[in-house]
């Protein structure tokens, strides 16, 4: 199983970033996908999740209306569009695949929101 996460970086408050997580080594379309984040000194937080075929999505209250999760099963890729970014969104963002008791984690990509 392998994940290639990309799209992180440094952005000013109010800016946007689009994270991508390309997966391989498992049946991507059978797994729900999630983005988590962890900031220094804080617990890991579930940011957004999307069902296996993309019919439903859920978001943390802190990102509702600003972030959008999507997936392309033909490309085995999940995305996180992040708009109106705030300094408190600074964290390492990690993609996660889960189906029943099977779960896989990516390495993470750093997002820093600062002026």
mmCIF file of C-alpha atoms in Angstrom:
data_model
loop_
_atom_site.group_PDB
_atom_site.id
_atom_site.type_symbol
_atom_site.label_atom_id
_atom_site.label_comp_id
_atom_site.label_asym_id
_atom_site.label_seq_id
_atom_site.Cartn_x
_atom_site.Cartn_y
_atom_site.Cartn_z
ATOM 1 C CA UNK A 1 0.000 0.000 0.000
ATOM 2 C CA UNK A 2 1.342 3.403 -0.928
ATOM 3 C CA UNK A 3 0.066 6.958 -0.688
ATOM 4 C CA UNK A 4 1.575 9.970 -2.440
ATOM 5 C CA UNK A 5 0.329 13.137 -0.801
ATOM 6 C CA UNK A 6 0.965 16.516 -2.358
ATOM 7 C CA UNK A 7 -0.247 20.090 -2.452
ATOM 8 C CA UNK A 8 0.822 21.288 0.952
ATOM 9 C CA UNK A 9 2.893 24.388 1.529
ATOM 10 C CA UNK A 10 2.947 27.889 2.931
ATOM 11 C CA UNK A 11 -0.040 30.126 2.247
ATOM 12 C CA UNK A 12 -1.244 33.464 3.601
ATOM 13 C CA UNK A 13 -4.414 33.692 5.667
ATOM 14 C CA UNK A 14 -7.425 33.769 3.377
ATOM 15 C CA UNK A 15 -5.617 31.771 0.711
ATOM 16 C CA UNK A 16 -6.352 28.376 -0.783
ATOM 17 C CA UNK A 17 -4.623 25.055 -1.237
ATOM 18 C CA UNK A 18 -5.645 21.772 -2.825
ATOM 19 C CA UNK A 19 -4.265 18.602 -1.308
ATOM 20 C CA UNK A 20 -4.077 15.366 -3.279
ATOM 21 C CA UNK A 21 -3.549 11.819 -2.086
ATOM 22 C CA UNK A 22 -2.859 9.231 -4.766
ATOM 23 C CA UNK A 23 -3.228 5.671 -3.505
ATOM 24 C CA UNK A 24 -2.091 2.296 -4.750
ATOM 25 C CA UNK A 25 -1.884 -1.275 -3.522
ATOM 26 C CA UNK A 26 -5.493 -1.747 -2.503
ATOM 27 C CA UNK A 27 -8.971 -1.499 -4.047
ATOM 28 C CA UNK A 28 -9.384 2.247 -3.681
ATOM 29 C CA UNK A 29 -13.040 2.370 -4.729
ATOM 30 C CA UNK A 30 -13.980 -0.007 -1.888
ATOM 31 C CA UNK A 31 -12.642 2.251 0.834
ATOM 32 C CA UNK A 32 -13.969 5.336 2.525
ATOM 33 C CA UNK A 33 -11.310 8.043 2.490
ATOM 34 C CA UNK A 34 -10.573 10.630 5.130
ATOM 35 C CA UNK A 35 -8.278 13.539 5.755
ATOM 36 C CA UNK A 36 -6.943 14.018 9.266
ATOM 37 C CA UNK A 37 -4.689 16.738 10.577
ATOM 38 C CA UNK A 38 -2.379 17.088 13.529
ATOM 39 C CA UNK A 39 -0.892 20.304 14.793
ATOM 40 C CA UNK A 40 2.059 20.416 17.199
ATOM 41 C CA UNK A 41 0.930 19.691 20.731
ATOM 42 C CA UNK A 42 -2.603 18.817 19.657
ATOM 43 C CA UNK A 43 -4.485 15.590 19.127
ATOM 44 C CA UNK A 44 -5.126 14.278 15.660
ATOM 45 C CA UNK A 45 -8.380 15.648 14.256
ATOM 46 C CA UNK A 46 -10.678 14.212 11.607
ATOM 47 C CA UNK A 47 -11.102 16.981 9.043
ATOM 48 C CA UNK A 48 -13.274 15.397 6.348
ATOM 49 C CA UNK A 49 -14.433 12.024 5.081
ATOM 50 C CA UNK A 50 -16.015 10.728 1.897
ATOM 51 C CA UNK A 51 -17.776 7.456 1.153
ATOM 52 C CA UNK A 52 -16.336 4.897 -1.235
ATOM 53 C CA UNK A 53 -18.225 6.166 -4.279
ATOM 54 C CA UNK A 54 -18.335 9.765 -3.170
ATOM 55 C CA UNK A 55 -22.065 9.902 -2.484
ATOM 56 C CA UNK A 56 -21.668 11.309 0.997
ATOM 57 C CA UNK A 57 -19.162 13.491 2.801
ATOM 58 C CA UNK A 58 -18.785 14.834 6.297
ATOM 59 C CA UNK A 59 -16.704 17.629 7.807
ATOM 60 C CA UNK A 60 -15.409 18.854 11.115
ATOM 61 C CA UNK A 61 -17.322 21.898 12.311
ATOM 62 C CA UNK A 62 -14.115 23.911 12.177
ATOM 63 C CA UNK A 63 -13.824 23.520 8.390
ATOM 64 C CA UNK A 64 -17.450 23.366 7.218
ATOM 65 C CA UNK A 65 -18.097 25.789 4.402
ATOM 66 C CA UNK A 66 -14.378 26.244 3.725
ATOM 67 C CA UNK A 67 -13.069 22.764 2.847
ATOM 68 C CA UNK A 68 -14.366 20.309 0.256
ATOM 69 C CA UNK A 69 -13.369 16.656 0.001
ATOM 70 C CA UNK A 70 -13.722 14.807 -3.299
ATOM 71 C CA UNK A 71 -12.396 11.682 -4.969
ATOM 72 C CA UNK A 72 -11.692 10.310 -8.409
ATOM 73 C CA UNK A 73 -11.868 6.525 -8.298
ATOM 74 C CA UNK A 74 -10.538 6.275 -11.849
ATOM 75 C CA UNK A 75 -7.337 7.945 -10.631
ATOM 76 C CA UNK A 76 -7.304 6.366 -7.151
ATOM 77 C CA UNK A 77 -7.023 9.848 -5.729
ATOM 78 C CA UNK A 78 -8.732 11.814 -2.982
ATOM 79 C CA UNK A 79 -8.588 15.598 -2.781
ATOM 80 C CA UNK A 80 -9.090 18.264 -0.158
ATOM 81 C CA UNK A 81 -9.841 21.744 -1.454
ATOM 82 C CA UNK A 82 -9.118 24.236 1.314
ATOM 83 C CA UNK A 83 -10.344 27.817 0.981
ATOM 84 C CA UNK A 84 -10.325 30.798 3.334
ATOM 85 C CA UNK A 85 -7.445 29.276 5.232
ATOM 86 C CA UNK A 86 -6.738 30.409 8.772
ATOM 87 C CA UNK A 87 -3.595 30.205 10.900
ATOM 88 C CA UNK A 88 -5.330 27.584 13.031
ATOM 89 C CA UNK A 89 -5.494 25.309 9.975
ATOM 90 C CA UNK A 90 -1.720 24.891 10.214
ATOM 91 C CA UNK A 91 -0.970 21.195 10.639
ATOM 92 C CA UNK A 92 0.287 18.044 8.980
ATOM 93 C CA UNK A 93 -2.556 16.696 6.856
ATOM 94 C CA UNK A 94 -2.724 12.921 6.447
ATOM 95 C CA UNK A 95 -4.950 10.824 4.222
ATOM 96 C CA UNK A 96 -6.558 7.656 5.517
ATOM 97 C CA UNK A 97 -8.337 4.729 3.893
ATOM 98 C CA UNK A 98 -10.747 2.602 5.875
ATOM 99 C CA UNK A 99 -12.993 -0.362 5.182
ATOM 100 C CA UNK A 100 -14.252 -2.482 8.055
ATOM 101 C CA UNK A 101 -11.161 -3.459 10.077
ATOM 102 C CA UNK A 102 -8.734 -2.604 7.285
ATOM 103 C CA UNK A 103 -7.096 0.804 7.559
ATOM 104 C CA UNK A 104 -4.167 2.511 5.879
ATOM 105 C CA UNK A 105 -2.398 5.817 6.537
ATOM 106 C CA UNK A 106 -0.409 8.188 4.410
ATOM 107 C CA UNK A 107 2.761 10.005 5.456
ATOM 108 C CA UNK A 108 1.254 13.466 5.575
ATOM 109 C CA UNK A 109 1.847 16.832 3.977
ATOM 110 C CA UNK A 110 2.567 20.055 5.850
ATOM 111 C CA UNK A 111 0.191 22.996 5.552
ATOM 112 C CA UNK A 112 1.311 26.283 7.070
ATOM 113 C CA UNK A 113 -0.959 29.321 7.111
ATOM 114 C CA UNK A 114 0.967 32.430 8.012
ATOM 115 C CA UNK A 115 1.535 35.983 6.889
#
